[in-house]
Amino acid sequence: MVKLYGFSGSTCTRLVALICKEKDIPYELTSVNLAKGEQKNPSFVAVQPFGQVPYIDDDGFILYESRAIARYLIKKYPNQGSPLIPSDPKAEALFEQAASIETFNFTAFVSGIVAEKVFKPRRGLQPNEERVQELLASLKPKLDAYDLILSKQKYLAGDSVTLADLAHLAIWHCVFDSRPNLSRWWKDISSRPAWLAVKDGA
């Protein structure tokens, strides 16, 4: 069984849990209390030197960074659950293209919004609404491009769902969008049983 060390509500921990659900991989969550700073304890940092969640222990194999963990689990269990990463070289290249879009044209902006709208209130701080609006303005042309891509295909990498699509799930809620193709895509991926099982916590 995969041992997942993280915080149930964290976006990155939920991504790993989501992939476990998609691939029918049993996992055991060991809770790391971010509010108490447990991720900065010496024993944790000895394993995850950046003091961030999550990391996994897969029968002694330690791995951190949620996207790396997701790729590892998908490739280790290719015949379980949904494929999520294509094996054909061209299809895999299109997946990598979509994964880069998610990382650099979406999450790079939305993570700042999450920090302001989610994490600051949890610490009793006021969100910087001006900063949120700046980030949303920067995100607008990115979402225009998303809608264009999704007007031509069902998912970001083609007509099969991949990790590139699923990586949006835990933070998309901070972005309200009514573009028709984006709305269709979001309704599709957010109704997947694996996501419904972890959306409120890993």
Backbone as ProteinMPNN parsed JSONL, in Angstrom:
{"seq_chain_A": "MVKLYGFSGSTCTRLVALICKEKDIPYELTSVNLAKGEQKNPSFVAVQPFGQVPYIDDDGFILYESRAIARYLIKKYPNQGSPLIPSDPKAEALFEQAASIETFNFTAFVSGIVAEKVFKPRRGLQPNEERVQELLASLKPKLDAYDLILSKQKYLAGDSVTLADLAHLAIWHCVFDSRPNLSRWWKDISSRPAWLAVKDGA", "coords_chain_A": {"N_chain_A": [[0.832, -1.192, 0.0], [0.519, 2.22, -0.824], [1.982, 4.779, 1.023], [0.888, 7.859, 1.908], [1.953, 10.976, 2.706], [0.67, 13.826, 3.875], [-1.534, 16.706, 3.808], [-4.936, 16.53, 4.242], [-6.664, 18.426, 3.03], [-5.08, 19.796, 1.245], [-4.166, 21.034, -1.995], [-2.223, 19.701, -3.541], [-1.864, 17.282, -2.203], [-4.382, 16.181, -2.544], [-4.355, 15.848, -5.313], [-2.574, 13.687, -5.651], [-3.981, 11.721, -4.225], [-6.249, 11.618, -5.84], [-5.194, 10.513, -8.222], [-4.469, 8.02, -7.251], [-7.038, 7.012, -6.751], [-8.087, 7.056, -9.378], [-6.462, 5.141, -10.557], [-6.945, 2.882, -9.133], [-5.36, 2.326, -6.852], [-4.503, 1.337, -3.697], [-4.147, 3.442, -0.838], [-2.66, 4.924, 2.071], [-3.285, 7.538, 4.148], [-1.183, 9.614, 5.951], [-1.58, 12.076, 8.161], [-0.383, 15.389, 7.934], [-0.061, 18.163, 9.81], [-0.527, 21.219, 8.682], [-1.188, 23.668, 9.777], [0.001, 23.623, 12.241], [2.564, 23.603, 11.476], [3.878, 21.215, 10.95], [5.068, 20.245, 8.678], [7.47, 21.463, 8.572], [8.993, 20.383, 10.504], [12.049, 18.902, 11.685], [12.233, 16.098, 11.222], [10.459, 15.713, 9.134], [11.458, 17.404, 7.138], [13.829, 16.128, 6.694], [13.107, 14.177, 4.955], [11.54, 15.431, 2.984], [12.978, 17.964, 1.665], [12.139, 20.581, 1.133], [10.135, 21.081, 2.839], [7.385, 20.707, 2.277], [4.089, 19.486, 1.452], [2.769, 16.892, -0.687], [4.49, 13.801, 0.215], [5.386, 10.489, -0.871], [5.702, 7.135, 0.344], [6.525, 4.348, -1.109], [6.702, 1.301, -0.498], [9.268, 1.698, 0.58], [10.38, 3.304, -1.372], [10.895, 6.624, -1.724], [9.267, 9.581, -2.681], [8.739, 12.907, -3.706], [6.937, 15.935, -4.654], [4.052, 16.573, -6.268], [3.223, 16.256, -9.005], [5.258, 14.713, -10.058], [4.953, 12.439, -8.487], [2.396, 11.661, -9.326], [2.874, 11.03, -12.056], [4.659, 8.904, -11.721], [3.06, 6.949, -10.393], [1.075, 6.521, -12.31], [2.556, 5.459, -14.421], [3.645, 3.227, -13.211], [1.484, 1.591, -12.824], [0.203, 0.773, -15.403], [-1.892, -0.725, -16.454], [-4.057, -0.539, -14.841], [-7.137, 1.003, -14.018], [-7.809, 4.272, -15.449], [-5.855, 5.176, -18.347], [-4.375, 7.735, -18.565], [-1.764, 8.811, -19.149], [-0.577, 8.89, -22.345], [0.918, 6.273, -24.396], [1.804, 6.229, -27.001], [4.207, 7.949, -28.973], [3.628, 10.511, -30.252], [1.128, 11.143, -29.191], [1.841, 11.196, -26.512], [3.582, 13.362, -26.53], [1.773, 15.419, -27.058], [0.331, 15.249, -24.717], [2.364, 16.064, -22.9], [2.677, 18.66, -23.766], [0.162, 19.71, -23.062], [0.351, 19.345, -20.287], [2.365, 21.158, -19.683], [1.041, 23.501, -20.327], [-0.889, 23.552, -18.295], [0.779, 23.844, -16.012], [2.285, 26.26, -16.465], [0.637, 28.18, -17.663], [-1.677, 28.228, -16.255], [-1.724, 27.186, -13.433], [0.433, 28.659, -12.449], [-0.635, 31.191, -12.208], [-3.089, 30.862, -10.859], [-2.392, 29.733, -8.431], [-1.533, 31.867, -6.898], [-3.944, 33.187, -6.501], [-5.3, 31.275, -5.006], [-3.681, 31.344, -2.741], [-4.313, 33.865, -1.748], [-7.162, 33.827, -1.477], [-7.829, 31.479, -0.136], [-5.784, 30.385, 1.612], [-4.819, 32.607, 3.113], [-7.177, 33.575, 4.575], [-7.522, 31.297, 6.21], [-5.451, 31.6, 7.945], [-6.249, 33.728, 9.335], [-5.914, 36.132, 8.042], [-6.441, 38.988, 5.89], [-7.494, 38.777, 2.528], [-5.703, 40.042, -0.311], [-7.374, 41.828, -2.347], [-6.894, 43.395, -4.56], [-4.593, 42.247, -5.635], [-5.664, 39.749, -6.302], [-7.439, 40.477, -8.348], [-5.62, 41.424, -10.24], [-4.27, 39.059, -10.892], [-6.4, 37.554, -11.927], [-6.98, 39.098, -14.173], [-4.65, 38.706, -15.646], [-4.944, 36.031, -16.115], [-7.11, 35.844, -17.837], [-6.621, 36.017, -20.785], [-5.332, 33.577, -21.008], [-7.316, 31.734, -20.41], [-8.976, 32.228, -22.535], [-7.465, 31.066, -24.534], [-7.512, 28.415, -23.656], [-10.239, 27.877, -24.067], [-10.375, 28.012, -26.818], [-8.703, 25.857, -27.582], [-10.214, 23.772, -26.495], [-12.438, 23.925, -28.038], [-11.886, 22.463, -30.196], [-11.295, 19.904, -29.488], [-11.938, 17.25, -27.115], [-10.555, 17.134, -24.669], [-7.609, 18.544, -23.053], [-5.306, 17.437, -24.191], [-6.208, 16.091, -26.35], [-8.64, 13.712, -27.374], [-8.93, 12.062, -25.208], [-9.046, 11.782, -21.686], [-6.459, 13.054, -19.572], [-3.689, 13.193, -17.24], [-3.009, 15.87, -17.398], [-5.44, 17.233, -17.63], [-6.71, 16.477, -15.213], [-5.07, 17.583, -13.285], [-5.936, 20.142, -12.892], [-8.104, 20.083, -11.189], [-8.144, 20.412, -8.308], [-7.713, 23.113, -7.85], [-9.272, 24.629, -9.538], [-11.679, 25.619, -8.627], [-11.344, 28.174, -7.709], [-11.622, 29.798, -9.817], [-14.069, 31.273, -11.579], [-15.789, 30.582, -14.467], [-17.422, 31.111, -17.569], [-17.108, 30.45, -20.19], [-18.07, 28.606, -23.041], [-16.875, 26.116, -23.96], [-14.946, 25.598, -22.043], [-16.619, 25.359, -19.84], [-18.073, 23.056, -20.49], [-15.972, 21.161, -20.531], [-15.078, 21.374, -17.851], [-17.346, 20.499, -16.431], [-17.368, 17.865, -17.237], [-14.808, 16.738, -16.313], [-14.953, 17.275, -13.586], [-16.949, 15.711, -12.661], [-16.093, 13.17, -12.432], [-15.911, 10.001, -10.837], [-13.624, 9.427, -9.255], [-12.64, 11.958, -8.584], [-14.822, 13.022, -7.158], [-14.639, 11.448, -4.946], [-12.459, 12.449, -3.566], [-12.588, 15.197, -3.45], [-13.361, 16.704, -1.252], [-11.429, 16.138, 0.508], [-8.413, 14.299, 0.934]], "CA_chain_A": [[0.0, 0.0, 0.0], [1.248, 3.485, -0.875], [1.813, 5.654, 2.182], [0.825, 9.243, 1.46], [2.153, 11.914, 3.803], [0.197, 15.125, 3.417], [-2.674, 17.319, 4.483], [-6.124, 16.087, 3.505], [-7.28, 19.493, 2.249], [-4.147, 20.495, 0.352], [-4.406, 20.77, -3.413], [-1.259, 18.726, -4.062], [-2.166, 15.981, -1.599], [-5.588, 15.665, -3.204], [-4.004, 15.385, -6.658], [-2.023, 12.334, -5.531], [-5.094, 10.844, -3.844], [-7.081, 11.484, -7.037], [-4.561, 9.558, -9.129], [-4.635, 6.698, -6.628], [-8.419, 6.575, -7.008], [-8.236, 6.79, -10.821], [-5.694, 3.953, -10.919], [-7.307, 1.794, -8.209], [-4.189, 2.055, -6.03], [-4.784, 1.594, -2.281], [-3.187, 4.321, -0.178], [-2.923, 5.246, 3.472], [-2.899, 8.929, 4.398], [-0.665, 10.046, 7.244], [-1.866, 13.511, 8.158], [0.638, 16.362, 8.321], [-0.823, 19.351, 10.191], [0.141, 22.416, 8.172], [-1.444, 24.784, 10.701], [0.989, 23.509, 13.324], [3.893, 23.645, 10.888], [4.534, 19.904, 11.033], [5.851, 20.015, 7.461], [8.781, 22.084, 8.765], [9.727, 19.644, 11.537], [13.276, 18.289, 11.154], [12.011, 14.732, 10.74], [9.779, 15.805, 7.838], [12.393, 18.029, 6.194], [14.843, 15.13, 6.373], [12.576, 13.397, 3.834], [11.111, 16.393, 1.97], [13.838, 19.079, 2.075], [11.485, 21.875, 0.972], [9.129, 21.232, 3.878], [6.087, 20.852, 1.626], [3.348, 18.241, 1.252], [2.932, 15.621, -0.004], [5.446, 12.845, -0.333], [4.912, 9.111, -0.715], [6.617, 6.026, 0.622], [5.99, 3.178, -1.819], [7.539, 0.157, -0.143], [10.639, 2.169, 0.767], [10.74, 4.295, -2.39], [10.399, 7.931, -1.307], [9.147, 10.517, -3.8], [7.944, 14.098, -3.441], [6.418, 16.719, -5.781], [2.806, 15.875, -6.613], [3.151, 15.863, -10.413], [6.188, 13.592, -10.226], [4.3, 11.279, -7.868], [1.302, 11.259, -10.211], [3.458, 10.356, -13.221], [5.224, 7.624, -11.265], [1.985, 5.993, -10.13], [0.414, 6.212, -13.58], [3.427, 4.585, -15.226], [3.862, 1.956, -12.512], [0.276, 0.759, -12.946], [-0.373, 1.15, -16.698], [-3.064, -1.516, -16.818], [-5.128, -0.333, -13.855], [-7.896, 2.246, -14.136], [-7.667, 5.075, -16.668], [-4.441, 5.282, -18.75], [-3.981, 9.082, -18.097], [-0.604, 9.278, -19.919], [-0.516, 8.025, -23.536], [2.19, 5.609, -24.674], [2.213, 6.599, -28.354], [5.083, 9.119, -28.856], [2.973, 11.77, -30.611], [0.084, 11.407, -28.192], [2.52, 11.57, -25.265], [4.079, 14.73, -26.718], [0.617, 16.306, -26.892], [0.077, 15.265, -23.272], [3.379, 16.907, -22.259], [2.311, 20.035, -24.124], [-0.97, 20.088, -22.206], [0.842, 19.42, -18.912], [3.085, 22.432, -19.574], [0.008, 24.546, -20.303], [-1.457, 23.579, -16.93], [1.76, 24.34, -15.05], [2.808, 27.611, -16.701], [-0.393, 29.125, -18.104], [-2.826, 28.185, -15.351], [-1.375, 27.086, -12.016], [1.336, 29.763, -12.088], [-1.464, 32.351, -11.869], [-4.16, 30.523, -9.918], [-1.828, 29.46, -7.105], [-1.548, 33.143, -6.177], [-5.334, 33.44, -6.107], [-5.563, 30.34, -3.905], [-2.975, 31.854, -1.561], [-5.048, 35.018, -1.223], [-8.576, 33.569, -1.179], [-8.015, 30.279, 0.685], [-4.819, 30.198, 2.694], [-4.767, 33.773, 4.009], [-8.276, 33.528, 5.548], [-7.293, 30.224, 7.184], [-4.497, 32.095, 8.939], [-6.825, 34.923, 9.945], [-5.448, 37.319, 7.322], [-7.333, 39.504, 4.855], [-6.981, 38.629, 1.164], [-5.394, 41.245, -1.079], [-8.299, 41.745, -3.48], [-6.251, 44.023, -5.715], [-3.724, 41.219, -6.199], [-6.532, 38.743, -6.911], [-7.939, 41.017, -9.616], [-4.476, 41.447, -11.17], [-4.041, 37.688, -11.344], [-7.529, 37.166, -12.78], [-6.813, 39.803, -15.449], [-3.575, 38.011, -16.364], [-5.439, 34.702, -16.469], [-8.177, 35.919, -18.846], [-6.22, 35.542, -22.125], [-4.985, 32.156, -20.925], [-8.565, 30.978, -20.485], [-9.429, 32.35, -23.927], [-6.728, 30.042, -25.285], [-8.091, 27.131, -23.244], [-11.54, 27.692, -24.717], [-10.096, 27.74, -28.229], [-8.216, 24.465, -27.654], [-11.311, 22.853, -26.173], [-13.454, 23.982, -29.101], [-11.448, 21.559, -31.249], [-11.1, 18.552, -28.951], [-12.674, 17.052, -25.861], [-9.678, 17.388, -23.526], [-6.487, 19.416, -23.382], [-4.299, 16.737, -24.992], [-6.881, 15.349, -27.422], [-9.986, 13.241, -27.07], [-8.911, 11.202, -24.02], [-8.654, 12.504, -20.475], [-5.104, 12.769, -19.113], [-3.254, 13.868, -16.022], [-3.006, 17.316, -17.643], [-6.785, 17.722, -17.29], [-7.031, 16.23, -13.808], [-4.247, 18.444, -12.433], [-6.665, 21.399, -12.648], [-9.309, 19.905, -10.382], [-8.102, 20.871, -6.917], [-7.657, 24.582, -7.709], [-10.14, 25.32, -10.506], [-12.821, 26.239, -7.946], [-11.05, 29.59, -7.465], [-11.826, 30.514, -11.076], [-15.408, 31.105, -12.149], [-15.693, 30.865, -15.894], [-18.633, 30.702, -18.288], [-16.822, 30.145, -21.592], [-18.839, 27.37, -23.273], [-16.074, 24.896, -24.063], [-14.375, 25.395, -20.717], [-17.698, 24.894, -18.958], [-18.331, 21.654, -20.86], [-14.815, 20.383, -20.057], [-15.069, 21.349, -16.383], [-18.442, 19.631, -15.993], [-16.925, 16.497, -17.519], [-13.747, 16.223, -15.433], [-15.304, 17.419, -12.161], [-17.963, 14.714, -12.29], [-15.467, 11.838, -12.394], [-16.055, 9.407, -9.5], [-12.382, 9.539, -8.477], [-12.585, 13.309, -8.014], [-15.874, 13.156, -6.158], [-14.205, 10.722, -3.742], [-11.395, 13.16, -2.837], [-12.673, 16.649, -3.578], [-13.497, 17.319, 0.063], [-10.276, 15.746, 1.329], [-7.772, 13.028, 0.573]], "C_chain_A": [[0.875, 1.254, 0.0], [0.942, 4.287, 0.388], [1.94, 7.091, 1.7], [0.913, 10.159, 2.672], [1.757, 13.299, 3.31], [-0.945, 15.623, 4.265], [-3.908, 17.075, 3.634], [-6.709, 17.161, 2.59], [-6.359, 20.162, 1.255], [-4.377, 20.079, -1.095], [-3.491, 19.666, -3.932], [-1.484, 17.333, -3.484], [-3.388, 15.362, -2.271], [-5.31, 15.209, -4.628], [-3.468, 13.961, -6.605], [-3.126, 11.338, -5.165], [-6.013, 10.587, -5.033], [-6.499, 10.45, -7.997], [-4.641, 8.143, -8.559], [-6.035, 6.148, -6.877], [-8.618, 6.215, -8.479], [-7.571, 5.473, -11.215], [-5.967, 2.769, -10.004], [-6.109, 1.35, -7.366], [-4.549, 2.323, -4.566], [-3.705, 2.511, -1.691], [-3.632, 4.566, 1.253], [-2.404, 6.648, 3.725], [-2.398, 9.089, 5.829], [-0.747, 11.56, 7.264], [-0.692, 14.329, 8.671], [-0.094, 17.676, 8.57], [-0.069, 20.614, 9.77], [-0.035, 23.596, 9.117], [-0.449, 24.793, 11.854], [2.424, 23.492, 12.798], [4.633, 22.325, 10.908], [5.395, 19.6, 9.809], [7.249, 20.639, 7.553], [9.588, 21.399, 9.879], [10.966, 18.982, 10.924], [13.074, 16.89, 10.588], [11.327, 14.721, 9.373], [10.741, 16.346, 6.779], [13.529, 17.079, 5.82], [14.425, 14.281, 5.175], [12.205, 14.32, 2.672], [11.828, 17.714, 2.282], [13.228, 20.464, 1.913], [10.407, 22.111, 2.032], [7.738, 21.466, 3.322], [5.413, 19.483, 1.526], [2.911, 18.15, -0.203], [4.245, 14.947, -0.403], [4.849, 11.457, -0.137], [6.069, 8.203, -0.311], [5.966, 4.793, 0.0], [6.945, 2.014, -1.596], [9.018, 0.55, -0.062], [11.12, 3.158, -0.272], [10.08, 5.619, -2.022], [10.385, 8.87, -2.506], [8.295, 11.699, -3.365], [7.731, 14.87, -4.74], [5.231, 15.975, -6.402], [2.734, 15.433, -8.073], [4.095, 14.698, -10.704], [5.585, 12.318, -9.644], [3.198, 10.749, -8.788], [1.829, 10.504, -11.431], [3.991, 8.971, -12.845], [4.127, 6.576, -11.083], [1.277, 5.572, -11.413], [1.253, 5.228, -14.396], [3.695, 3.246, -14.55], [2.676, 1.012, -12.692], [-0.438, 1.069, -14.267], [-1.677, 0.445, -17.029], [-4.199, -1.421, -15.804], [-5.82, 1.001, -14.13], [-7.695, 2.943, -15.47], [-6.196, 5.206, -17.045], [-3.763, 6.587, -18.284], [-2.698, 9.648, -18.699], [-0.483, 8.355, -21.131], [0.866, 7.407, -23.711], [2.7, 5.91, -26.084], [3.044, 7.886, -28.298], [4.417, 10.45, -29.185], [1.896, 12.137, -29.6], [0.708, 11.818, -26.858], [3.078, 12.984, -25.359], [2.951, 15.743, -26.549], [0.202, 16.372, -25.423], [1.066, 16.178, -22.567], [3.133, 18.387, -22.565], [1.187, 20.534, -23.22], [-0.549, 20.225, -20.747], [1.605, 20.72, -18.686], [2.109, 23.608, -19.541], [-0.566, 24.68, -18.893], [-0.493, 24.226, -15.945], [2.05, 25.824, -15.226], [1.758, 28.635, -17.121], [-1.643, 29.112, -17.234], [-2.382, 28.239, -13.9], [-0.448, 28.211, -11.567], [0.562, 31.008, -11.665], [-2.455, 32.019, -10.751], [-3.617, 30.22, -8.526], [-1.771, 30.73, -6.26], [-2.939, 33.503, -5.693], [-5.718, 32.544, -4.936], [-4.908, 30.845, -2.62], [-3.755, 32.993, -0.909], [-6.437, 34.646, -0.703], [-8.806, 32.402, -0.219], [-7.087, 30.28, 1.886], [-4.718, 31.389, 3.644], [-5.924, 33.771, 5.01], [-8.106, 32.431, 6.597], [-6.336, 30.652, 8.287], [-4.986, 33.378, 9.615], [-6.402, 36.219, 9.287], [-6.451, 37.727, 6.25], [-6.718, 39.28, 3.474], [-6.69, 39.995, 0.543], [-6.213, 41.196, -2.361], [-7.713, 42.377, -4.736], [-5.341, 43.018, -6.425], [-4.533, 40.132, -6.895], [-7.015, 39.221, -8.272], [-6.836, 41.098, -10.669], [-4.241, 40.055, -11.761], [-5.159, 37.207, -12.264], [-7.435, 37.834, -14.146], [-5.726, 39.132, -16.292], [-4.033, 36.646, -16.865], [-6.423, 34.727, -17.629], [-7.726, 35.476, -20.241], [-5.802, 34.075, -22.143], [-6.239, 31.301, -21.067], [-9.213, 31.1, -21.856], [-8.763, 31.268, -24.778], [-7.233, 28.643, -24.941], [-9.391, 26.871, -24.022], [-11.368, 27.384, -26.203], [-9.633, 26.295, -28.416], [-9.374, 23.498, -27.492], [-12.479, 22.957, -27.145], [-13.147, 22.971, -30.203], [-11.289, 20.11, -30.798], [-11.736, 18.473, -27.57], [-11.856, 17.427, -24.627], [-8.447, 18.168, -23.982], [-5.436, 18.756, -24.269], [-4.917, 15.971, -26.16], [-8.249, 14.898, -26.97], [-10.039, 12.221, -25.938], [-8.432, 12.024, -22.822], [-7.246, 12.085, -20.057], [-4.855, 13.474, -17.777], [-3.271, 15.388, -16.193], [-4.372, 17.936, -17.332], [-7.012, 17.642, -15.781], [-6.246, 17.129, -12.86], [-4.915, 19.787, -12.134], [-7.688, 21.286, -11.518], [-9.257, 20.561, -9.006], [-8.062, 22.384, -6.772], [-8.586, 25.332, -8.657], [-11.274, 26.072, -9.811], [-12.594, 27.729, -7.661], [-11.273, 30.438, -8.711], [-13.244, 30.254, -11.561], [-15.333, 31.467, -13.617], [-16.903, 30.307, -16.629], [-18.375, 30.451, -19.767], [-17.391, 28.754, -21.911], [-18.01, 26.096, -23.301], [-15.39, 24.567, -22.749], [-15.418, 24.829, -19.765], [-18.024, 23.431, -19.225], [-17.237, 20.741, -20.328], [-14.817, 20.255, -18.538], [-16.162, 20.43, -15.846], [-18.056, 18.168, -16.154], [-15.921, 16.015, -16.468], [-14.139, 16.287, -13.958], [-16.392, 16.461, -11.707], [-17.39, 13.3, -12.236], [-15.56, 11.267, -10.979], [-14.798, 9.536, -8.635], [-12.255, 10.914, -7.842], [-13.628, 13.496, -6.941], [-15.473, 12.492, -4.842], [-13.184, 11.504, -2.927], [-11.56, 14.673, -2.809], [-12.805, 17.372, -2.236], [-12.369, 16.91, 1.013], [-9.744, 14.386, 0.92], [-8.054, 11.969, 1.628]], "O_chain_A": [[1.856, 1.333, 0.74], [-0.218, 4.449, 0.768], [2.97, 7.488, 1.154], [0.055, 10.123, 3.554], [2.416, 13.876, 2.444], [-1.281, 15.045, 5.298], [-3.92, 17.379, 2.441], [-7.195, 16.852, 1.501], [-6.804, 21.017, 0.488], [-4.732, 18.936, -1.383], [-3.932, 18.793, -4.679], [-1.32, 16.329, -4.177], [-3.418, 14.16, -2.533], [-5.956, 14.28, -5.112], [-3.856, 13.12, -7.415], [-3.195, 10.244, -5.727], [-6.5, 9.471, -5.216], [-7.227, 9.609, -8.523], [-4.854, 7.182, -9.299], [-6.201, 4.966, -7.178], [-9.237, 5.199, -8.797], [-8.057, 4.77, -12.1], [-5.282, 1.751, -10.096], [-5.871, 0.156, -7.187], [-4.876, 3.461, -4.23], [-2.52, 2.38, -1.997], [-4.807, 4.436, 1.597], [-1.218, 6.919, 3.539], [-3.09, 8.749, 6.788], [-0.076, 12.244, 6.491], [-0.089, 14.012, 9.696], [-0.682, 18.244, 7.649], [0.896, 21.023, 10.416], [0.861, 24.43, 9.247], [-0.102, 25.852, 12.377], [3.377, 23.38, 13.569], [5.864, 22.297, 10.887], [6.332, 18.804, 9.881], [8.108, 20.372, 6.712], [10.722, 21.787, 10.16], [10.931, 18.551, 9.771], [13.682, 16.538, 9.577], [11.577, 13.838, 8.553], [10.825, 15.817, 5.671], [14.123, 17.21, 4.75], [15.27, 13.734, 4.467], [12.515, 14.028, 1.517], [11.331, 18.503, 3.086], [13.732, 21.428, 2.488], [9.836, 23.198, 2.116], [6.994, 22.311, 3.821], [6.084, 18.451, 1.516], [2.708, 19.163, -0.872], [4.999, 15.45, -1.236], [3.927, 11.271, 0.657], [7.237, 8.474, -0.591], [4.983, 4.265, 0.519], [7.86, 1.771, -2.383], [9.895, -0.155, -0.56], [12.158, 3.793, -0.086], [8.854, 5.725, -2.01], [11.358, 8.951, -3.255], [7.255, 11.522, -2.732], [8.27, 14.511, -5.786], [5.385, 14.899, -6.979], [2.235, 14.345, -8.357], [3.776, 13.81, -11.496], [5.693, 11.246, -10.238], [3.081, 9.542, -9.002], [1.291, 9.459, -11.796], [3.791, 7.997, -13.571], [4.252, 5.449, -11.562], [0.923, 4.405, -11.58], [0.724, 4.285, -14.985], [3.941, 2.245, -15.222], [2.838, -0.208, -12.711], [-1.561, 1.574, -14.255], [-2.482, 0.963, -17.803], [-5.189, -2.146, -15.905], [-5.168, 1.999, -14.435], [-7.444, 2.301, -16.49], [-5.355, 5.336, -16.156], [-2.694, 6.541, -17.675], [-2.551, 10.869, -18.757], [-0.304, 7.149, -20.961], [1.862, 7.949, -23.234], [3.905, 5.851, -26.33], [2.63, 8.838, -27.635], [4.621, 11.428, -28.465], [1.77, 13.295, -29.203], [0.177, 12.679, -26.157], [3.053, 13.727, -24.378], [3.152, 16.806, -25.962], [-0.226, 17.42, -24.94], [0.669, 16.984, -21.726], [3.358, 19.251, -21.718], [1.252, 21.639, -22.682], [-1.028, 21.114, -20.043], [1.505, 21.319, -17.615], [2.322, 24.584, -18.821], [-0.708, 25.786, -18.37], [-0.896, 25.06, -15.135], [2.061, 26.572, -14.248], [1.968, 29.836, -16.951], [-2.564, 29.899, -17.455], [-2.632, 29.227, -13.21], [-0.535, 28.667, -10.426], [1.049, 31.794, -10.852], [-2.633, 32.799, -9.816], [-4.318, 30.43, -7.536], [-1.941, 30.674, -5.042], [-3.101, 34.058, -4.607], [-6.375, 32.985, -3.993], [-5.504, 30.783, -1.545], [-3.848, 33.079, 0.315], [-6.844, 35.088, 0.372], [-9.845, 32.332, 0.438], [-7.531, 30.188, 3.03], [-4.551, 31.205, 4.85], [-5.68, 33.952, 6.203], [-8.502, 32.612, 7.748], [-6.391, 30.148, 9.408], [-4.25, 34.027, 10.359], [-6.511, 37.288, 9.888], [-7.22, 36.898, 5.762], [-5.537, 39.566, 3.274], [-7.362, 40.981, 0.848], [-5.793, 40.593, -3.348], [-8.005, 41.941, -5.849], [-5.318, 42.946, -7.654], [-4.139, 39.645, -7.955], [-7.002, 38.462, -9.241], [-7.085, 40.869, -11.852], [-4.042, 39.9, -12.966], [-4.901, 36.534, -13.262], [-7.766, 37.223, -15.163], [-5.869, 39.006, -17.509], [-3.574, 36.165, -17.901], [-6.559, 33.729, -18.338], [-8.389, 34.628, -20.839], [-5.904, 33.409, -23.172], [-6.233, 30.278, -21.752], [-9.915, 30.19, -22.297], [-9.4, 30.641, -25.624], [-7.368, 27.79, -25.819], [-9.602, 25.784, -24.56], [-12.121, 26.595, -26.774], [-10.116, 25.594, -29.305], [-9.506, 22.533, -28.244], [-13.412, 22.157, -27.079], [-14.001, 22.653, -31.03], [-11.165, 19.204, -31.622], [-12.031, 19.49, -26.943], [-12.391, 17.97, -23.66], [-8.274, 18.417, -25.175], [-4.746, 19.444, -25.021], [-4.207, 15.272, -26.882], [-8.944, 15.624, -26.258], [-11.071, 11.584, -25.725], [-7.528, 12.851, -22.94], [-6.878, 10.915, -20.171], [-5.686, 14.229, -17.272], [-3.523, 16.114, -15.231], [-4.439, 19.054, -16.822], [-7.447, 18.608, -15.153], [-6.703, 17.409, -11.752], [-4.498, 20.492, -11.216], [-8.093, 22.301, -10.952], [-10.224, 21.196, -8.585], [-8.344, 22.903, -5.692], [-8.676, 26.557, -8.583], [-11.778, 27.058, -10.347], [-13.548, 28.462, -7.401], [-11.131, 31.66, -8.666], [-13.579, 29.124, -11.918], [-14.86, 32.547, -13.969], [-17.355, 29.194, -16.36], [-19.322, 30.257, -20.529], [-17.21, 27.824, -21.126], [-18.412, 25.09, -22.716], [-15.267, 23.399, -22.381], [-15.129, 23.927, -18.979], [-18.229, 22.656, -18.29], [-17.514, 19.69, -19.751], [-14.587, 19.173, -17.998], [-15.927, 19.667, -14.909], [-18.379, 17.335, -15.308], [-16.152, 15.002, -15.808], [-13.707, 15.449, -13.166], [-16.722, 16.398, -10.523], [-18.128, 12.34, -12.016], [-15.309, 11.989, -10.014], [-14.895, 9.732, -7.423], [-11.817, 11.035, -6.699], [-13.336, 14.083, -5.899], [-15.902, 12.909, -3.766], [-13.043, 11.265, -1.727], [-10.746, 15.365, -2.198], [-12.401, 18.528, -2.111], [-12.362, 17.296, 2.182], [-10.493, 13.46, 0.608], [-7.598, 10.833, 1.5]]}, "name": "protein", "num_of_chains": 1, "seq": "MVKLYGFSGSTCTRLVALICKEKDIPYELTSVNLAKGEQKNPSFVAVQPFGQVPYIDDDGFILYESRAIARYLIKKYPNQGSPLIPSDPKAEALFEQAASIETFNFTAFVSGIVAEKVFKPRRGLQPNEERVQELLASLKPKLDAYDLILSKQKYLAGDSVTLADLAHLAIWHCVFDSRPNLSRWWKDISSRPAWLAVKDGA"}
